[in-house]
Short mmCIF file of C-alpha atoms in Angstrom, two decimals:
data_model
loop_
_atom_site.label_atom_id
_atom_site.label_comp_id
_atom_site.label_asym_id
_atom_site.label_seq_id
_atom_site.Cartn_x
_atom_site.Cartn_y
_atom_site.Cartn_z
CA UNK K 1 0.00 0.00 0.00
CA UNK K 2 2.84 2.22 0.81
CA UNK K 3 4.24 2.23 -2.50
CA UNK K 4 0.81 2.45 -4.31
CA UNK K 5 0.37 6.09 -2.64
CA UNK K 6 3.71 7.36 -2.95
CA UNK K 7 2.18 10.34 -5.22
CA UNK K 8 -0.85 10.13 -3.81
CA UNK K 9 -0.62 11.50 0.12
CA UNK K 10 -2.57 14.12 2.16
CA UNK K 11 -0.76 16.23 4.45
CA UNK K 12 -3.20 17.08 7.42
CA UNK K 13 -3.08 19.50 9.67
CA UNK K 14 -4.18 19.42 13.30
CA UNK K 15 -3.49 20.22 16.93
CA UNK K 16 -5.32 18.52 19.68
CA UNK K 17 -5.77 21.86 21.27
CA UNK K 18 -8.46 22.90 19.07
CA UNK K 19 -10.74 19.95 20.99
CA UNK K 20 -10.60 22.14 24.40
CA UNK K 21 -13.30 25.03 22.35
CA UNK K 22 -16.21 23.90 24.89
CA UNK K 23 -19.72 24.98 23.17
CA UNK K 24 -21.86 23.53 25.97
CA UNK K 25 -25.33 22.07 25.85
CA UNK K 26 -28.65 23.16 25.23
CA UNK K 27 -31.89 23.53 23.23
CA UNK K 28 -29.57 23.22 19.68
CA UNK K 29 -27.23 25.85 19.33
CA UNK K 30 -29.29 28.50 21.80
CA UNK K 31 -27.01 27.25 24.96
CA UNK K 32 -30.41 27.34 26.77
CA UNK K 33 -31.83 24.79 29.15
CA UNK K 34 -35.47 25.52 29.41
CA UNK K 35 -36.41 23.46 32.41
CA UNK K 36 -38.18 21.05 31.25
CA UNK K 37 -36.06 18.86 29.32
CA UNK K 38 -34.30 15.46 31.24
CA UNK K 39 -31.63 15.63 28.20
CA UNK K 40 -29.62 18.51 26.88
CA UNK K 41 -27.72 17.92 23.61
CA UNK K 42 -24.69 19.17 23.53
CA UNK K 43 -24.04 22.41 20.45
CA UNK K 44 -23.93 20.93 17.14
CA UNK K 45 -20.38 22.22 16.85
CA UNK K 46 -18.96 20.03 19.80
CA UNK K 47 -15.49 18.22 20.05
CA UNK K 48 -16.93 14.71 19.24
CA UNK K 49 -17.40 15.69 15.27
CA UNK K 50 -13.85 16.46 14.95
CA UNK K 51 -12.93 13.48 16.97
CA UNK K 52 -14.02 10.68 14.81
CA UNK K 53 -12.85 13.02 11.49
CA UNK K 54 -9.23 12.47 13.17
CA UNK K 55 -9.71 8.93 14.17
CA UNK K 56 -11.47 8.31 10.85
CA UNK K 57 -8.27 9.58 9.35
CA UNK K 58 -6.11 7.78 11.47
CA UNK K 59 -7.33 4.28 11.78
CA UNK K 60 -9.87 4.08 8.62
CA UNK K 61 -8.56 2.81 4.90
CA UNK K 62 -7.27 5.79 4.01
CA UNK K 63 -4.92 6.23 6.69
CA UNK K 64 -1.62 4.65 4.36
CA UNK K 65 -2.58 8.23 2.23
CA UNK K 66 -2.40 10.52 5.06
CA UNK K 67 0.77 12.29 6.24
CA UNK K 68 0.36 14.23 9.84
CA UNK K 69 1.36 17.68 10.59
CA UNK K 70 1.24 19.18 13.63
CA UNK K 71 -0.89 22.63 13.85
CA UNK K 72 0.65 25.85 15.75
CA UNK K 73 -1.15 28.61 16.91
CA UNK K 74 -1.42 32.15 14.82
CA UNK K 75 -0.17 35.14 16.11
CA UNK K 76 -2.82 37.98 16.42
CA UNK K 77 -0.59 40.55 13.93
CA UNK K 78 -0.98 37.49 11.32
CA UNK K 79 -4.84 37.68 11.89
CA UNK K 80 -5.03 40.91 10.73
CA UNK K 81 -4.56 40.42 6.87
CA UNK K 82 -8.43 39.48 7.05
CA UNK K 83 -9.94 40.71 9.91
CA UNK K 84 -9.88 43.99 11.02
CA UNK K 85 -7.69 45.29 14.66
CA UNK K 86 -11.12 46.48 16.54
CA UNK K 87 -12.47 42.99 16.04
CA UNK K 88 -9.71 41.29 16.76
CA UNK K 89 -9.35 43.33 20.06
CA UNK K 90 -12.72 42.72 21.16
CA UNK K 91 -12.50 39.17 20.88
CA UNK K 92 -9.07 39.41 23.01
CA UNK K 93 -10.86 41.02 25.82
CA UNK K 94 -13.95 39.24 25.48
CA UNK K 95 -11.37 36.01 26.17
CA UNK K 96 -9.91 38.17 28.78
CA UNK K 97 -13.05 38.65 30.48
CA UNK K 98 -13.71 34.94 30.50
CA UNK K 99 -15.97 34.95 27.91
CA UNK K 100 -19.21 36.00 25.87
CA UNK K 101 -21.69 34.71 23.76
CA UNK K 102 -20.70 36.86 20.50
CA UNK K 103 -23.62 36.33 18.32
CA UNK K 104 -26.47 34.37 18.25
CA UNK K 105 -25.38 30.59 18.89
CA UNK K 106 -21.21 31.15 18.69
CA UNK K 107 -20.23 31.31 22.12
CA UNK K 108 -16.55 32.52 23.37
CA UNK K 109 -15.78 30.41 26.21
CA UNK K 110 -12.75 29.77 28.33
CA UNK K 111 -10.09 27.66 25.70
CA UNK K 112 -12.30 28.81 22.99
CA UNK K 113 -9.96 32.05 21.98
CA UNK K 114 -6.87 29.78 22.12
CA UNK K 115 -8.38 26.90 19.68
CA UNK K 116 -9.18 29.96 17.01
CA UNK K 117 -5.79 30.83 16.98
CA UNK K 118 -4.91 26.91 16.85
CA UNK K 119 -7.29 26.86 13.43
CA UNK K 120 -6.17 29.70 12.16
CA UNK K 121 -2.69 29.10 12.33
CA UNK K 122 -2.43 25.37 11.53
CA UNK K 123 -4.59 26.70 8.42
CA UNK K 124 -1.71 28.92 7.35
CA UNK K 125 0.63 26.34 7.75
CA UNK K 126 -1.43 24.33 5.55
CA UNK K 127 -1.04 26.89 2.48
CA UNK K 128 2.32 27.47 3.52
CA UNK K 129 3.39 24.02 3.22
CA UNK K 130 1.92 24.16 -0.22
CA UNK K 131 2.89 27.47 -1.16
CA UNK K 132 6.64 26.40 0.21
CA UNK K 133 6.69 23.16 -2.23
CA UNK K 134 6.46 20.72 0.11
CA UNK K 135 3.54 19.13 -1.21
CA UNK K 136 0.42 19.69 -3.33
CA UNK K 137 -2.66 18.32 -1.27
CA UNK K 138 -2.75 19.44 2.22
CA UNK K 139 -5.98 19.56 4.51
CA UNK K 140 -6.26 21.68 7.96
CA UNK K 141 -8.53 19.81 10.31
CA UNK K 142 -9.81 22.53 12.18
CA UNK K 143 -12.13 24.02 15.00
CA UNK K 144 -14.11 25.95 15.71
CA UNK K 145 -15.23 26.70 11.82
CA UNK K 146 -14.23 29.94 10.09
CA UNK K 147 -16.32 30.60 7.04
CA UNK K 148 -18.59 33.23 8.22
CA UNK K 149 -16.66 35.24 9.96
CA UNK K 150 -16.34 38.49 8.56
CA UNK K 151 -13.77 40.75 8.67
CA UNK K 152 -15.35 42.73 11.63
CA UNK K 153 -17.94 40.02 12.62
CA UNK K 154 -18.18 36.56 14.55
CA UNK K 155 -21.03 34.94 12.81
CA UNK K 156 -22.33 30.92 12.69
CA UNK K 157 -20.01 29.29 15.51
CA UNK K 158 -17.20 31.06 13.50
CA UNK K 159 -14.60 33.50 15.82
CA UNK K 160 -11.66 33.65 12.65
CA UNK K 161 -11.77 32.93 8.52
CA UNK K 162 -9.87 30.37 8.56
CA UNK K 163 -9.78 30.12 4.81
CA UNK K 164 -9.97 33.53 4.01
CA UNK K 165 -6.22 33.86 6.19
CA UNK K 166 -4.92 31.33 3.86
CA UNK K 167 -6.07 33.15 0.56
CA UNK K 168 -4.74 36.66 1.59
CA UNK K 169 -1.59 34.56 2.91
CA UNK K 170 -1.66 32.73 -0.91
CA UNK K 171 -2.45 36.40 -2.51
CA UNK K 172 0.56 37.86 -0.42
CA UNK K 173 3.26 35.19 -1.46
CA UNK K 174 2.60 35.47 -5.26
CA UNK K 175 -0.28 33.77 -6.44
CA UNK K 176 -2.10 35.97 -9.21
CA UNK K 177 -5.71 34.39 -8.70
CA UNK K 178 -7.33 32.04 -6.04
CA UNK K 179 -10.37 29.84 -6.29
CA UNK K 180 -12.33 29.32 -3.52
CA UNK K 181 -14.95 26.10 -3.96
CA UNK K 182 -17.30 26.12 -0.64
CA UNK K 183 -19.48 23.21 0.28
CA UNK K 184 -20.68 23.65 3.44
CA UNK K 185 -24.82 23.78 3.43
CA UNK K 186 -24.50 27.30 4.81
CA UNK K 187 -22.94 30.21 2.47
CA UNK K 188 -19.67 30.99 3.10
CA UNK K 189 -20.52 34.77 3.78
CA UNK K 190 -17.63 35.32 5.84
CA UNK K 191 -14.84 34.64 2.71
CA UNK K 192 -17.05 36.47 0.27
CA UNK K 193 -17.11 39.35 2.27
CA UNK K 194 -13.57 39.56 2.55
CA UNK K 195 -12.69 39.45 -1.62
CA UNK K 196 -15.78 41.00 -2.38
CA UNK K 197 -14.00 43.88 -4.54
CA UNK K 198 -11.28 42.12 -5.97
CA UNK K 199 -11.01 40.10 -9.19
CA UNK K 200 -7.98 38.16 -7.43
CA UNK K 201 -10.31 35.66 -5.75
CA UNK K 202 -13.33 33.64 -7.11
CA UNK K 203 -15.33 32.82 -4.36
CA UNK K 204 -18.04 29.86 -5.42
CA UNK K 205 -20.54 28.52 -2.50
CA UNK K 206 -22.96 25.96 -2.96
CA UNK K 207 -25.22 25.81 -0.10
CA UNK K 208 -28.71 25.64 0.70
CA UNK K 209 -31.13 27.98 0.25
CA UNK K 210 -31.46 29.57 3.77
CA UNK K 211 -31.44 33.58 2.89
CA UNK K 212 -29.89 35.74 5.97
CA UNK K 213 -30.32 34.44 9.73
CA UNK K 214 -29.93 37.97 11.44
CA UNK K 215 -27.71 40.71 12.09
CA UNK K 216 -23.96 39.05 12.14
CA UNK K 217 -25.18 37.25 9.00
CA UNK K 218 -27.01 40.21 7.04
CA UNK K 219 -25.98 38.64 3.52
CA UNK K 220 -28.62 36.17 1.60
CA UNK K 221 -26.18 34.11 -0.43
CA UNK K 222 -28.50 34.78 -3.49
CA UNK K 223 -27.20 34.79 -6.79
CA UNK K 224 -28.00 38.51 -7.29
CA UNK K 225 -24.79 38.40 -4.59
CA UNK K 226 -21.88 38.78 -7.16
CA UNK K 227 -19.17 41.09 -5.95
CA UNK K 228 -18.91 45.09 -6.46
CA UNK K 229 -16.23 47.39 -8.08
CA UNK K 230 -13.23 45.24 -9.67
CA UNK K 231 -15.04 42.42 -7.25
CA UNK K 232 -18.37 42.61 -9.60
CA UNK K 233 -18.94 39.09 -10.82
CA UNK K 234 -16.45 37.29 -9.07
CA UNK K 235 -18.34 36.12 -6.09
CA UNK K 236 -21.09 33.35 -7.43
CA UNK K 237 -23.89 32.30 -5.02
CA UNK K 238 -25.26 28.89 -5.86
CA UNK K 239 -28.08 28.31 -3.14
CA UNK K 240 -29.87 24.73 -4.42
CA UNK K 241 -32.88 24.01 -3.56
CA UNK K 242 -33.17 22.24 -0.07
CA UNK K 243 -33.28 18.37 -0.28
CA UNK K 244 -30.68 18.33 -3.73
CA UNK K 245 -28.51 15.69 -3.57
CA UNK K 246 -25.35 13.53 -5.46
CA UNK K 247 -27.01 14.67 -8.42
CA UNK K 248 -28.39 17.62 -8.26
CA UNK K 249 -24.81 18.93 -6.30
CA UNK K 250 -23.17 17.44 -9.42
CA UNK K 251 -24.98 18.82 -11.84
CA UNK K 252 -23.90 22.32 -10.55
CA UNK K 253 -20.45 21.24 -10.60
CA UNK K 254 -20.28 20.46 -13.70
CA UNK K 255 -22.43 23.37 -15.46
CA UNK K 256 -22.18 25.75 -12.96
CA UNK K 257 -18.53 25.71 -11.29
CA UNK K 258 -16.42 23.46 -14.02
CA UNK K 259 -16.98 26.40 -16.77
CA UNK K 260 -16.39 29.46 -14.29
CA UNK K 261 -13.24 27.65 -13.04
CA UNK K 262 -12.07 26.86 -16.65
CA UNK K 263 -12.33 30.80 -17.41
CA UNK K 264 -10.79 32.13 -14.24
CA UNK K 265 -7.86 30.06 -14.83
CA UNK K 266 -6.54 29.90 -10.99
CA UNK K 267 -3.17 29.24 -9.56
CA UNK K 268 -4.37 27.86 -6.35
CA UNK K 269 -7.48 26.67 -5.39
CA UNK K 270 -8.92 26.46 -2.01
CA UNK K 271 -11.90 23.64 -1.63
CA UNK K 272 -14.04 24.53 1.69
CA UNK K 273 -15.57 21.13 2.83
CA UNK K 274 -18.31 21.15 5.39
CA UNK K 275 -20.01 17.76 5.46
CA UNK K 276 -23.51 19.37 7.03
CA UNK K 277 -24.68 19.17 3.26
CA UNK K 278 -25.24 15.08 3.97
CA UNK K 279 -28.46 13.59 4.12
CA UNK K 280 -28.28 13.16 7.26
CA UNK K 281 -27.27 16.19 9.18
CA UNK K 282 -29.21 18.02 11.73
CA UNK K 283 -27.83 21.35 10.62
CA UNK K 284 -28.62 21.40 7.00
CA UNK K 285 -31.59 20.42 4.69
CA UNK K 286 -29.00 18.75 1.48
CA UNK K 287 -29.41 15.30 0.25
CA UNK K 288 -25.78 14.35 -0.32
CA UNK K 289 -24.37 11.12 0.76
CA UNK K 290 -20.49 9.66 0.41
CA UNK K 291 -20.95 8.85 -3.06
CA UNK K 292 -21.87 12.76 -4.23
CA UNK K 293 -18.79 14.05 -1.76
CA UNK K 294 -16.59 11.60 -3.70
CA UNK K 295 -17.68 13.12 -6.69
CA UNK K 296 -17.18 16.29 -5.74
CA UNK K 297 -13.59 15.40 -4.36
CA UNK K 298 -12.80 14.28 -7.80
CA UNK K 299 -14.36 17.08 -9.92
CA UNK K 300 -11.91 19.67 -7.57
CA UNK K 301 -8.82 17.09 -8.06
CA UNK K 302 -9.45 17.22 -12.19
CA UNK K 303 -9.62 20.87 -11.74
CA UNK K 304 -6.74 21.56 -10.00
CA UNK K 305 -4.60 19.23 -12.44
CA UNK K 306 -5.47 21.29 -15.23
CA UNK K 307 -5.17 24.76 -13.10
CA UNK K 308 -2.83 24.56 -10.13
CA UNK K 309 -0.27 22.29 -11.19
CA UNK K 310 -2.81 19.51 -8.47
CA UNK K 311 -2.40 22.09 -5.34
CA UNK K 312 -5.28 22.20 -3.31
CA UNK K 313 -5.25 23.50 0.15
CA UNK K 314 -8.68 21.81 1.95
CA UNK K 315 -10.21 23.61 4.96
CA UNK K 316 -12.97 22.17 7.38
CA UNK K 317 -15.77 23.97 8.55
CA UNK K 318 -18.96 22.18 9.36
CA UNK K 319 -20.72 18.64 9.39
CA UNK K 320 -22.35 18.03 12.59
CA UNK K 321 -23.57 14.10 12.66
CA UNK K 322 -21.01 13.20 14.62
CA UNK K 323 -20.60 9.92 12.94
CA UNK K 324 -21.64 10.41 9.56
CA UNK K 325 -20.09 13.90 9.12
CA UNK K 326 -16.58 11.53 9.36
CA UNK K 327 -17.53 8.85 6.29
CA UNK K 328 -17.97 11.71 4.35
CA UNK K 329 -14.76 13.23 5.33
CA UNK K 330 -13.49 10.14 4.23
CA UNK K 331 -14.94 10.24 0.82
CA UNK K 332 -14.26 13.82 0.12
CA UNK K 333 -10.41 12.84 0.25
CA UNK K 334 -10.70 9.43 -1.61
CA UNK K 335 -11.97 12.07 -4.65
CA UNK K 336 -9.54 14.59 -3.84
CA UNK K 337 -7.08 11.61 -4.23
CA UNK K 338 -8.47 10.68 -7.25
CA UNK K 339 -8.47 6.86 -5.97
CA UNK K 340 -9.77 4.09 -8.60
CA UNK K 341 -12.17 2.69 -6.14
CA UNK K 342 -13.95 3.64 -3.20
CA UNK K 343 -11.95 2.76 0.35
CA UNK K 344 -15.33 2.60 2.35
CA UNK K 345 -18.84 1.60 2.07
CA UNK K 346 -21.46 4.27 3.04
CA UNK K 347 -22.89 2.98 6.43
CA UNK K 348 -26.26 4.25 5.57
CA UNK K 349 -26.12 4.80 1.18
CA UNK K 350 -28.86 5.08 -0.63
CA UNK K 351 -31.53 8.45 -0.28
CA UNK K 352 -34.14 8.97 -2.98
CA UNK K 353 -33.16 12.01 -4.82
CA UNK K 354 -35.38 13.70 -7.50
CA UNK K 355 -32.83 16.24 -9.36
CA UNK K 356 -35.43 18.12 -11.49
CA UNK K 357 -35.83 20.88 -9.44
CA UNK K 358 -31.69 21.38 -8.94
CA UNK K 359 -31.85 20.61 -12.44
CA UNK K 360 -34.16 23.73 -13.53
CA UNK K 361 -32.74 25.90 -10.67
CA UNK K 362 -28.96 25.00 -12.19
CA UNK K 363 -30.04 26.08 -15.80
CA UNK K 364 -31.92 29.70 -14.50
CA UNK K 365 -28.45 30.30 -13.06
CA UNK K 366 -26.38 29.20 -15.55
CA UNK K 367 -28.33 31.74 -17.44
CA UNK K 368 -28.29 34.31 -15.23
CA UNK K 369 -24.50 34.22 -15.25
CA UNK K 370 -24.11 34.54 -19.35
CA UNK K 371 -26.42 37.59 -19.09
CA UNK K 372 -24.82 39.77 -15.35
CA UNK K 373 -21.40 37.92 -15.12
CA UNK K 374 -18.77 39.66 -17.78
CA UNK K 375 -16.24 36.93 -17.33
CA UNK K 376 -18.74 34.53 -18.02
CA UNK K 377 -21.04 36.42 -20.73
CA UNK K 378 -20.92 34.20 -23.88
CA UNK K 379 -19.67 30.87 -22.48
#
């Protein structure tokens, strides 16, 4: 096995530290207990999700294909290519304090400001280990999620962008453009805010159709969403209908984020997995199971061997069944890996999917785009 994935390894990221970001229990995400429940669940973004993603990793069949890296913590000047010093302060002496709840549901709690920096740092090693040669596929493992945080707002259990540090950190060491290909359920508001005026960056999120959720999220994710000034047309909002799955989600790949790829002609891409698009997840309203994630895996793989010389830099952010959130960790990679043959059987495979409504909803875009898009007007 060994020599059969010589070329073929993932180098992932992580630090055990980020497991000590305590979300508590509660009615969902509220953190409420309203007195009349004999069970609390614990917050959908708990420790036990990432858990069995790094066991998964480490004891599952694609273990021979993983390479480990140890994570380090950012520094808070690094932080600031994204995010802006008065945020960054007040989340410093909201940790100093002992802690807030920051927005609705994303609560700063003791060991939660020191697992941000653990993300965001072992992200940045991630791209830097890419951007440095030292391999092409890398993957940071992190918590708590980054995606929607803005650069002056906590939002959606997310403190720091993650991915949106690695991009500016890509941007900064010579990259001319960067793809970013977001499949979390929930729009990646946070990363499209911060390239929203620059033709640099592509940002591309496929998620649900859930429309804004309140004040730190005040952005739709509508396909009207497409960027302003030198930005206009480079951010592209796919929200699919609730309940599309493998696909419907494949569908859009290939008609939707294939062509726009193709045109922007990247140097690096950066593929945003959140596995809370599964059938099965209590935090999204998707249909996909392991078999559409390996798809996808393998869609981003062909991609980046035509536009990135195969570097991909892969950043987590949700998936909240705690055990079926991993399998499909597992079968994003096996695409990203390109592998002949699928490593693991989907514990609980098939869901009845009717694609006609992704189908027609794919097309109106795909329209859409030719006529408002000028990079894409005529393709």
């Amino acid at each position: 096995m060994a020599a059969a994935c010589s070329n073929k390894i993932i180098d992932v990221f992580w630090h055990e530290g980020m497991v000590n970001h305590e979300t508590g229990k509660g009615v969902f995400d509220s953190g409420t207990d309203p007195g009349f429940l004999d069970v609390l669940e614990k917050h959908p973004e708990n420790s036990d999700r990432i858990k069995n993603m790094v066991s998964i990793l480490q004891k599952g069949p694609i273990s021979p294909y993983i390479s480990w890296q140890l994570g380090r913590p950012a520094q808070v000047p690094e932080l600031l290519s994204f995010h802006a010093p008065e945020y960054i302060d007040e989340l410093v002496e909201a940790d100093k304090q002992g802690g807030k709840m920051i927005c609705a549901g994303t609560f700063l709690n003791p060991g939660s400001w020191d697992a941000a920096l653990l993300a965001a740092g072992t992200t940045l090693s991630a791209i830097k280990h890419i951007l440095d040669g030292h391999g092409k596929l890398a993957y940071a493992l992190v918590r708590p999620p980054g995606h929607h945080a803005q650069p002056k707002q906590a939002d959606g259990y997310c403190f720091l962008n993650n991915a949106g540090l690695a991009v500016q950190l890509a941007l900064d060491s010579g990259c001319k453009k960067v793809a970013v290909i977001d499949i979390d359920v929930h729009y990646g508001n946070g990363t499209a805010e911060g390239f929203y005026g620059t033709d640099k960056v592509l940002t591309v999120s496929l998620h649900m159709n859930h429309g804004s959720w309140g004040p730190s999220h005040p952005q739709n994710g509508s396909v009207g969403e497409l960027g302003e000034g030198e930005g206009f047309g480079y951010n592209l909002n796919i929200p699919l209908p609730n309940g599309t799955g493998d696909r419907g989600y494949g569908y859009a790949m290939k008609e939707l984020v294939v062509p726009a790829i193709h045109i922007f002609e990247p140097d690096m891409i950066v593929f945003v997995v959140g596995q809370d698009s599964s059938a099965f997840d209590p935090n999204g309203r998707q249909c996909l199971t392991m078999d559409g994630y390996r798809e996808i895996g393998r869609i981003v793989h062909s991609l980046a061997n035509k536009h990135s010389g195969g570097q991909i830099l892969i950043v987590q952010e949700g998936g909240y069944h705690i055990t079926y959130s991993a399998y499909c960790l597992h079968a994003i990679l096996e695409g990203v890996l390109d592998l002949p043959q699928p490593l693991l059987c989907d514990p609980i495979a098939y869901y009845p999917e009717d694609e006609a409504f992704a189908v027609e909803f794919v097309e109106a875009t795909r329209k859409y785009h030719k006529e408002m898009v000028p990079f894409l007007k005529g393709t």
